[in-house]
mmCIF file of C-alpha atoms in Angstrom:
data_model
loop_
_atom_site.group_PDB
_atom_site.id
_atom_site.type_symbol
_atom_site.label_atom_id
_atom_site.label_comp_id
_atom_site.label_asym_id
_atom_site.label_seq_id
_atom_site.Cartn_x
_atom_site.Cartn_y
_atom_site.Cartn_z
ATOM 1 C CA MET A 1 27.243 -5.192 18.926
ATOM 2 C CA SER A 2 23.580 -6.588 18.807
ATOM 3 C CA GLU A 3 22.505 -9.640 17.255
ATOM 4 C CA LEU A 4 19.014 -8.220 16.773
ATOM 5 C CA LEU A 5 19.093 -4.703 15.972
ATOM 6 C CA ILE A 6 15.490 -3.302 16.540
ATOM 7 C CA GLU A 7 14.632 0.574 14.685
ATOM 8 C CA ALA A 8 11.036 2.260 15.567
ATOM 9 C CA ARG A 9 9.300 3.795 13.008
ATOM 10 C CA GLY A 10 6.026 5.126 14.556
ATOM 11 C CA ALA A 11 4.051 2.309 15.065
ATOM 12 C CA VAL A 12 6.110 0.091 12.749
ATOM 13 C CA GLU A 13 9.340 -1.666 14.284
ATOM 14 C CA ILE A 14 12.033 -2.937 11.733
ATOM 15 C CA ALA A 15 13.846 -6.327 13.101
ATOM 16 C CA THR A 16 17.349 -6.782 11.793
ATOM 17 C CA LEU A 17 19.163 -10.076 12.074
ATOM 18 C CA ASN A 18 22.563 -8.462 12.877
ATOM 19 C CA ARG A 19 25.687 -11.013 12.088
ATOM 20 C CA PRO A 20 26.396 -10.464 8.777
ATOM 21 C CA GLU A 21 29.880 -12.390 9.017
ATOM 22 C CA ARG A 22 28.008 -15.181 9.257
ATOM 23 C CA LEU A 23 25.594 -14.571 6.842
ATOM 24 C CA ASN A 24 22.979 -14.069 9.639
ATOM 25 C CA ALA A 25 23.354 -17.565 10.798
ATOM 26 C CA LEU A 26 21.475 -18.518 14.051
ATOM 27 C CA ASN A 27 23.517 -18.861 17.184
ATOM 28 C CA GLU A 28 22.174 -19.111 20.677
ATOM 29 C CA THR A 29 22.169 -15.408 21.399
ATOM 30 C CA LEU A 30 20.532 -15.152 18.503
ATOM 31 C CA VAL A 31 17.960 -17.434 18.569
ATOM 32 C CA ASP A 32 17.627 -16.287 22.089
ATOM 33 C CA ALA A 33 16.970 -12.474 20.986
ATOM 34 C CA LEU A 34 14.291 -13.585 18.939
ATOM 35 C CA ASN A 35 12.192 -15.613 20.843
ATOM 36 C CA ALA A 36 12.271 -12.945 23.181
ATOM 37 C CA TYR A 37 11.634 -10.210 20.498
ATOM 38 C CA PHE A 38 8.490 -12.201 19.052
ATOM 39 C CA GLY A 39 7.392 -13.528 22.647
ATOM 40 C CA GLY A 40 6.616 -10.104 23.735
ATOM 41 C CA LEU A 41 4.984 -8.746 21.145
ATOM 42 C CA ALA A 42 1.740 -9.799 22.687
ATOM 43 C CA ASP A 43 1.944 -7.105 25.471
ATOM 44 C CA ARG A 44 3.086 -4.375 23.095
ATOM 45 C CA PRO A 45 -0.167 -3.278 21.201
ATOM 46 C CA GLU A 46 1.877 0.136 20.368
ATOM 47 C CA VAL A 47 3.738 -1.767 17.663
ATOM 48 C CA ARG A 48 1.209 -2.870 15.145
ATOM 49 C CA VAL A 49 3.443 -4.284 12.380
ATOM 50 C CA VAL A 50 7.137 -5.729 12.376
ATOM 51 C CA VAL A 51 9.138 -5.446 9.059
ATOM 52 C CA LEU A 52 12.370 -8.168 9.424
ATOM 53 C CA ARG A 53 15.161 -8.505 7.143
ATOM 54 C CA GLY A 54 18.859 -9.516 7.071
ATOM 55 C CA ALA A 55 21.942 -7.230 7.386
ATOM 56 C CA GLY A 56 24.718 -7.866 4.613
ATOM 57 C CA ARG A 57 24.792 -10.257 2.128
ATOM 58 C CA GLY A 58 21.784 -12.345 2.950
ATOM 59 C CA PHE A 59 18.999 -12.695 4.988
ATOM 60 C CA CYS A 60 19.827 -15.716 6.989
ATOM 61 C CA ALA A 61 21.678 -18.978 6.536
ATOM 62 C CA GLY A 62 20.189 -21.019 8.840
ATOM 63 C CA LEU A 63 21.813 -22.602 11.943
ATOM 64 C CA ASP A 64 25.205 -21.542 12.994
ATOM 65 C CA ILE A 65 26.571 -25.305 12.687
ATOM 66 C CA GLN A 66 30.000 -23.737 13.846
ATOM 67 C CA GLU A 67 28.926 -22.780 17.234
ATOM 68 C CA ASP A 68 29.817 -25.159 19.538
ATOM 69 C CA ARG A 69 26.603 -25.983 21.742
ATOM 70 C CA SER A 70 27.778 -28.529 23.817
ATOM 71 C CA SER A 71 27.880 -29.036 27.522
ATOM 72 C CA SER A 72 28.531 -30.922 29.868
ATOM 73 C CA ASP A 73 25.705 -31.997 31.473
ATOM 74 C CA GLU A 74 23.779 -32.756 28.142
ATOM 75 C CA THR A 75 23.443 -36.005 26.576
ATOM 76 C CA PRO A 76 23.907 -35.781 22.429
ATOM 77 C CA VAL A 77 20.330 -36.426 22.342
ATOM 78 C CA LEU A 78 18.879 -34.032 25.136
ATOM 79 C CA ARG A 79 21.096 -30.868 23.164
ATOM 80 C CA THR A 80 19.800 -31.832 20.245
ATOM 81 C CA LEU A 81 16.226 -31.807 21.821
ATOM 82 C CA ARG A 82 16.964 -27.986 23.501
ATOM 83 C CA THR A 83 18.156 -26.415 19.979
ATOM 84 C CA GLN A 84 15.098 -27.847 18.279
ATOM 85 C CA THR A 85 12.917 -26.650 20.840
ATOM 86 C CA ARG A 86 14.536 -23.422 21.241
ATOM 87 C CA ILE A 87 14.464 -22.301 17.766
ATOM 88 C CA GLY A 88 11.020 -23.928 16.759
ATOM 89 C CA ASN A 89 9.655 -21.466 19.413
ATOM 90 C CA ILE A 90 10.369 -18.363 17.360
ATOM 91 C CA TYR A 91 8.650 -19.539 14.535
ATOM 92 C CA ARG A 92 5.601 -20.361 16.737
ATOM 93 C CA LYS A 93 5.498 -17.020 18.299
ATOM 94 C CA MET A 94 5.936 -15.351 14.902
ATOM 95 C CA ARG A 95 2.736 -16.993 14.329
ATOM 96 C CA ALA A 96 1.031 -16.412 17.550
ATOM 97 C CA CYS A 97 1.720 -12.461 17.764
ATOM 98 C CA PRO A 98 -0.895 -9.976 16.641
ATOM 99 C CA GLN A 99 1.097 -8.547 14.791
ATOM 100 C CA PRO A 100 1.483 -8.877 10.894
ATOM 101 C CA ILE A 101 5.537 -9.254 9.844
ATOM 102 C CA VAL A 102 6.566 -8.540 6.812
ATOM 103 C CA ALA A 103 9.839 -10.157 5.516
ATOM 104 C CA LEU A 104 12.642 -8.483 3.331
ATOM 105 C CA GLY A 105 14.362 -11.459 1.583
ATOM 106 C CA HIS A 106 17.678 -11.063 -0.171
ATOM 107 C CA GLY A 107 20.523 -13.471 -0.702
ATOM 108 C CA ALA A 108 20.191 -17.068 0.638
ATOM 109 C CA ALA A 109 17.565 -18.042 3.071
ATOM 110 C CA CYS A 110 18.322 -21.357 4.378
ATOM 111 C CA GLY A 111 17.014 -23.844 6.729
ATOM 112 C CA GLY A 112 15.837 -22.021 9.435
ATOM 113 C CA GLY A 113 16.257 -18.812 7.779
ATOM 114 C CA LEU A 114 13.848 -19.948 5.197
ATOM 115 C CA SER A 115 11.485 -20.755 7.539
ATOM 116 C CA LEU A 116 11.737 -17.152 9.427
ATOM 117 C CA LEU A 117 10.338 -16.350 5.811
ATOM 118 C CA LEU A 118 7.402 -18.929 6.149
ATOM 119 C CA ALA A 119 6.515 -17.697 9.594
ATOM 120 C CA SER A 120 6.178 -14.626 8.239
ATOM 121 C CA ASP A 121 2.805 -12.842 6.906
ATOM 122 C CA VAL A 122 4.126 -11.229 3.398
ATOM 123 C CA ARG A 123 6.913 -11.734 1.900
ATOM 124 C CA TYR A 124 9.027 -9.856 -0.634
ATOM 125 C CA ALA A 125 12.243 -10.759 -2.583
ATOM 126 C CA ALA A 126 15.222 -8.711 -3.956
ATOM 127 C CA PRO A 127 16.299 -10.420 -7.279
ATOM 128 C CA SER A 128 19.418 -11.942 -5.562
ATOM 129 C CA PHE A 129 16.833 -13.803 -3.221
ATOM 130 C CA LYS A 130 17.662 -17.872 -3.427
ATOM 131 C CA ALA A 131 16.080 -20.234 -0.926
ATOM 132 C CA ASN A 132 16.546 -23.512 0.047
ATOM 133 C CA ALA A 133 15.702 -26.267 2.565
ATOM 134 C CA ALA A 134 18.887 -27.265 3.385
ATOM 135 C CA TYR A 135 18.456 -29.923 6.394
ATOM 136 C CA ILE A 136 18.820 -33.077 3.971
ATOM 137 C CA ARG A 137 21.949 -32.141 2.945
ATOM 138 C CA ILE A 138 23.723 -32.204 5.989
ATOM 139 C CA GLY A 139 22.380 -35.724 6.907
ATOM 140 C CA LEU A 140 19.110 -34.865 8.629
ATOM 141 C CA GLY A 141 15.332 -35.357 7.665
ATOM 142 C CA GLY A 142 14.563 -32.944 4.991
ATOM 143 C CA CYS A 143 11.218 -31.976 7.225
ATOM 144 C CA ASP A 144 12.727 -29.490 10.215
ATOM 145 C CA MET A 145 11.837 -26.308 11.637
ATOM 146 C CA ALA A 146 8.043 -26.258 10.529
ATOM 147 C CA SER A 147 8.770 -26.222 6.367
ATOM 148 C CA SER A 148 6.819 -29.221 6.451
ATOM 149 C CA TYR A 149 3.853 -27.195 7.445
ATOM 150 C CA PHE A 150 4.498 -24.053 5.747
ATOM 151 C CA LEU A 151 5.806 -24.932 2.487
ATOM 152 C CA PRO A 152 2.964 -27.266 1.130
ATOM 153 C CA ARG A 153 0.438 -24.438 2.033
ATOM 154 C CA LEU A 154 2.477 -21.968 0.015
ATOM 155 C CA VAL A 155 3.969 -23.456 -2.736
ATOM 156 C CA GLY A 156 1.818 -26.429 -2.983
ATOM 157 C CA ALA A 157 3.116 -30.333 -2.568
ATOM 158 C CA SER A 158 5.264 -30.789 -5.612
ATOM 159 C CA LEU A 159 7.326 -27.765 -5.033
ATOM 160 C CA ALA A 160 7.549 -28.243 -1.131
ATOM 161 C CA SER A 161 8.672 -31.850 -2.074
ATOM 162 C CA GLU A 162 11.105 -31.216 -4.239
ATOM 163 C CA MET A 163 12.632 -28.596 -2.341
ATOM 164 C CA ILE A 164 12.100 -30.813 1.031
ATOM 165 C CA LEU A 165 13.423 -34.116 -0.270
ATOM 166 C CA THR A 166 16.255 -32.681 -2.597
ATOM 167 C CA GLY A 167 17.549 -29.238 -0.301
ATOM 168 C CA ARG A 168 17.893 -27.597 -3.713
ATOM 169 C CA PHE A 169 17.740 -23.837 -4.070
ATOM 170 C CA ILE A 170 15.173 -21.764 -5.498
ATOM 171 C CA ASP A 171 15.471 -18.289 -7.133
ATOM 172 C CA ALA A 172 13.507 -15.342 -6.858
ATOM 173 C CA GLY A 173 12.131 -15.766 -9.918
ATOM 174 C CA ARG A 174 10.584 -19.629 -8.938
ATOM 175 C CA ALA A 175 9.404 -17.838 -5.561
ATOM 176 C CA LEU A 176 7.678 -15.646 -7.151
ATOM 177 C CA ARG A 177 5.667 -17.953 -9.667
ATOM 178 C CA ALA A 178 5.044 -20.368 -6.949
ATOM 179 C CA GLY A 179 3.632 -17.615 -4.290
ATOM 180 C CA LEU A 180 6.382 -17.941 -2.151
ATOM 181 C CA VAL A 181 7.101 -14.064 -1.997
ATOM 182 C CA SER A 182 4.654 -11.445 -3.268
ATOM 183 C CA GLU A 183 6.920 -9.397 -5.369
ATOM 184 C CA ILE A 184 10.504 -8.721 -6.945
ATOM 185 C CA VAL A 185 12.127 -5.851 -5.435
ATOM 186 C CA ASP A 186 15.179 -4.009 -6.617
ATOM 187 C CA GLU A 187 17.588 -4.566 -3.358
ATOM 188 C CA ASP A 188 18.065 -1.192 -2.775
ATOM 189 C CA ALA A 189 14.209 -0.265 -2.924
ATOM 190 C CA LEU A 190 13.389 -3.349 -0.511
ATOM 191 C CA LEU A 191 12.758 -1.787 2.868
ATOM 192 C CA ASP A 192 10.895 1.386 1.069
ATOM 193 C CA ARG A 193 8.395 -1.667 -0.300
ATOM 194 C CA GLY A 194 7.981 -3.051 2.914
ATOM 195 C CA LEU A 195 7.287 -0.081 4.950
ATOM 196 C CA ALA A 196 5.105 1.161 2.305
ATOM 197 C CA LEU A 197 3.142 -2.181 2.729
ATOM 198 C CA ALA A 198 3.237 -1.441 6.820
ATOM 199 C CA ASP A 199 1.520 2.178 5.987
ATOM 200 C CA GLU A 200 -1.266 0.342 3.976
ATOM 201 C CA MET A 201 -1.595 -1.635 6.998
ATOM 202 C CA LEU A 202 -1.473 1.165 9.351
ATOM 203 C CA ALA A 203 -4.283 2.257 7.577
ATOM 204 C CA THR A 204 -6.796 -0.453 9.252
ATOM 205 C CA SER A 205 -8.209 -0.319 12.852
ATOM 206 C CA PRO A 206 -6.302 -1.424 15.087
ATOM 207 C CA TYR A 207 -8.210 -4.524 16.175
ATOM 208 C CA GLY A 208 -9.339 -5.359 12.724
ATOM 209 C CA LEU A 209 -5.521 -5.847 11.818
ATOM 210 C CA ARG A 210 -4.824 -7.934 14.427
ATOM 211 C CA LEU A 211 -8.296 -10.345 14.581
ATOM 212 C CA SER A 212 -7.495 -10.740 10.561
ATOM 213 C CA LYS A 213 -4.090 -12.263 11.382
ATOM 214 C CA GLN A 214 -5.640 -14.215 13.765
ATOM 215 C CA ALA A 215 -8.571 -15.669 11.418
ATOM 216 C CA LEU A 216 -5.879 -16.501 8.806
ATOM 217 C CA ASN A 217 -3.714 -18.362 11.368
ATOM 218 C CA LEU A 218 -6.788 -20.407 12.486
ATOM 219 C CA ASN A 219 -8.657 -20.527 8.861
ATOM 220 C CA ILE A 220 -5.591 -22.464 7.050
ATOM 221 C CA ASP A 221 -6.577 -25.438 9.129
ATOM 222 C CA ALA A 222 -10.254 -24.971 9.583
ATOM 223 C CA PRO A 223 -11.578 -28.393 9.544
ATOM 224 C CA GLY A 224 -14.426 -27.091 7.128
ATOM 225 C CA LEU A 225 -16.252 -23.827 5.184
ATOM 226 C CA ASP A 226 -18.774 -23.905 8.526
ATOM 227 C CA ALA A 227 -15.645 -23.434 10.603
ATOM 228 C CA ALA A 228 -13.653 -21.145 8.906
ATOM 229 C CA MET A 229 -17.129 -19.126 8.504
ATOM 230 C CA ALA A 230 -17.466 -19.042 12.231
ATOM 231 C CA ILE A 231 -14.593 -17.304 13.103
ATOM 232 C CA GLU A 232 -14.921 -14.608 10.415
ATOM 233 C CA ASP A 233 -18.518 -14.153 11.737
ATOM 234 C CA ARG A 234 -17.023 -13.896 15.354
ATOM 235 C CA GLN A 235 -14.760 -11.638 14.526
ATOM 236 C CA GLN A 236 -17.266 -9.428 12.227
ATOM 237 C CA VAL A 237 -19.705 -9.282 15.519
ATOM 238 C CA ILE A 238 -16.836 -8.136 18.010
ATOM 239 C CA LEU A 239 -15.395 -5.538 15.581
ATOM 240 C CA SER A 240 -19.051 -4.361 14.626
ATOM 241 C CA ALA A 241 -19.530 -2.709 18.056
ATOM 242 C CA THR A 242 -16.507 -1.214 18.216
ATOM 243 C CA GLU A 243 -15.919 2.673 18.363
ATOM 244 C CA ASP A 244 -13.207 2.356 15.424
ATOM 245 C CA HIS A 245 -15.609 0.431 13.488
ATOM 246 C CA ARG A 246 -18.195 3.712 13.492
ATOM 247 C CA GLU A 247 -15.344 5.771 12.842
ATOM 248 C CA ALA A 248 -14.080 3.999 10.023
ATOM 249 C CA LEU A 249 -17.658 4.293 8.429
ATOM 250 C CA ALA A 250 -18.134 8.108 8.998
ATOM 251 C CA ALA A 251 -13.998 8.572 8.017
ATOM 252 C CA PHE A 252 -15.116 6.537 4.332
ATOM 253 C CA LEU A 253 -18.529 8.811 3.737
ATOM 254 C CA GLU A 254 -16.751 11.815 5.028
ATOM 255 C CA LYS A 255 -13.544 10.818 2.693
ATOM 256 C CA ARG A 256 -10.603 11.393 5.200
ATOM 257 C CA PRO A 257 -8.311 9.230 7.044
ATOM 258 C CA PRO A 258 -10.024 7.643 10.198
ATOM 259 C CA ALA A 259 -8.510 8.352 13.939
ATOM 260 C CA TYR A 260 -8.332 5.169 15.268
ATOM 261 C CA ARG A 261 -8.692 4.826 19.232
ATOM 262 C CA GLU A 262 -8.830 1.233 19.819
ATOM 263 C CA ARG A 263 -12.149 1.157 21.541
#
């Protein structure tokens, strides 16, 4: 059974973490599969949106600490560095891929599993959702897998510090109030809600969608207003010269769906 299931729904792909017996914990096989999948999306423009979810009772329990990662030719420091780098590359690739990622959280999202949500573009949660930055609970630093980068930007410094310095869980209600998730959806409707959002994204122009994710990525760390607006001006100048922009204007005026050609 594959640790990562990919189901195509037209221009949308549903990526399902598929280790339900281990609460979808990240073992080496799943880490490799996630790296290969998100790393390959830049070369697959036919995929326009990704919906990410977990099989079974939870989203992802984080690193599978029961897996034996030892190797006779590696010191513990080198082994840990290899593990850190390989898992960390997943989140880099998620942010770098041009497709928006809609994450559907249910049950537990812990440690590296929480970071899968944080690295996504939009997050919906079931009422069963709970999340923590688990690292400090196993004798490590609380800042790991980009949590110290993503969390303060998403929920503010106070809640980020509370989570990172204690490893305590927050539930779906608090995640919604803090802005970590956009909406709480009944678990049996969660996939449909994610696909409905993906359909709204598909109604936009392909290049417009990709460049909008790129601008959001760049501008969250922009040094100031002028730098952020320069990125926006750049993408608008580029997109205004496309056939798809002219088609979108015509479709709006004619009250019909646009027929985009990626030109």
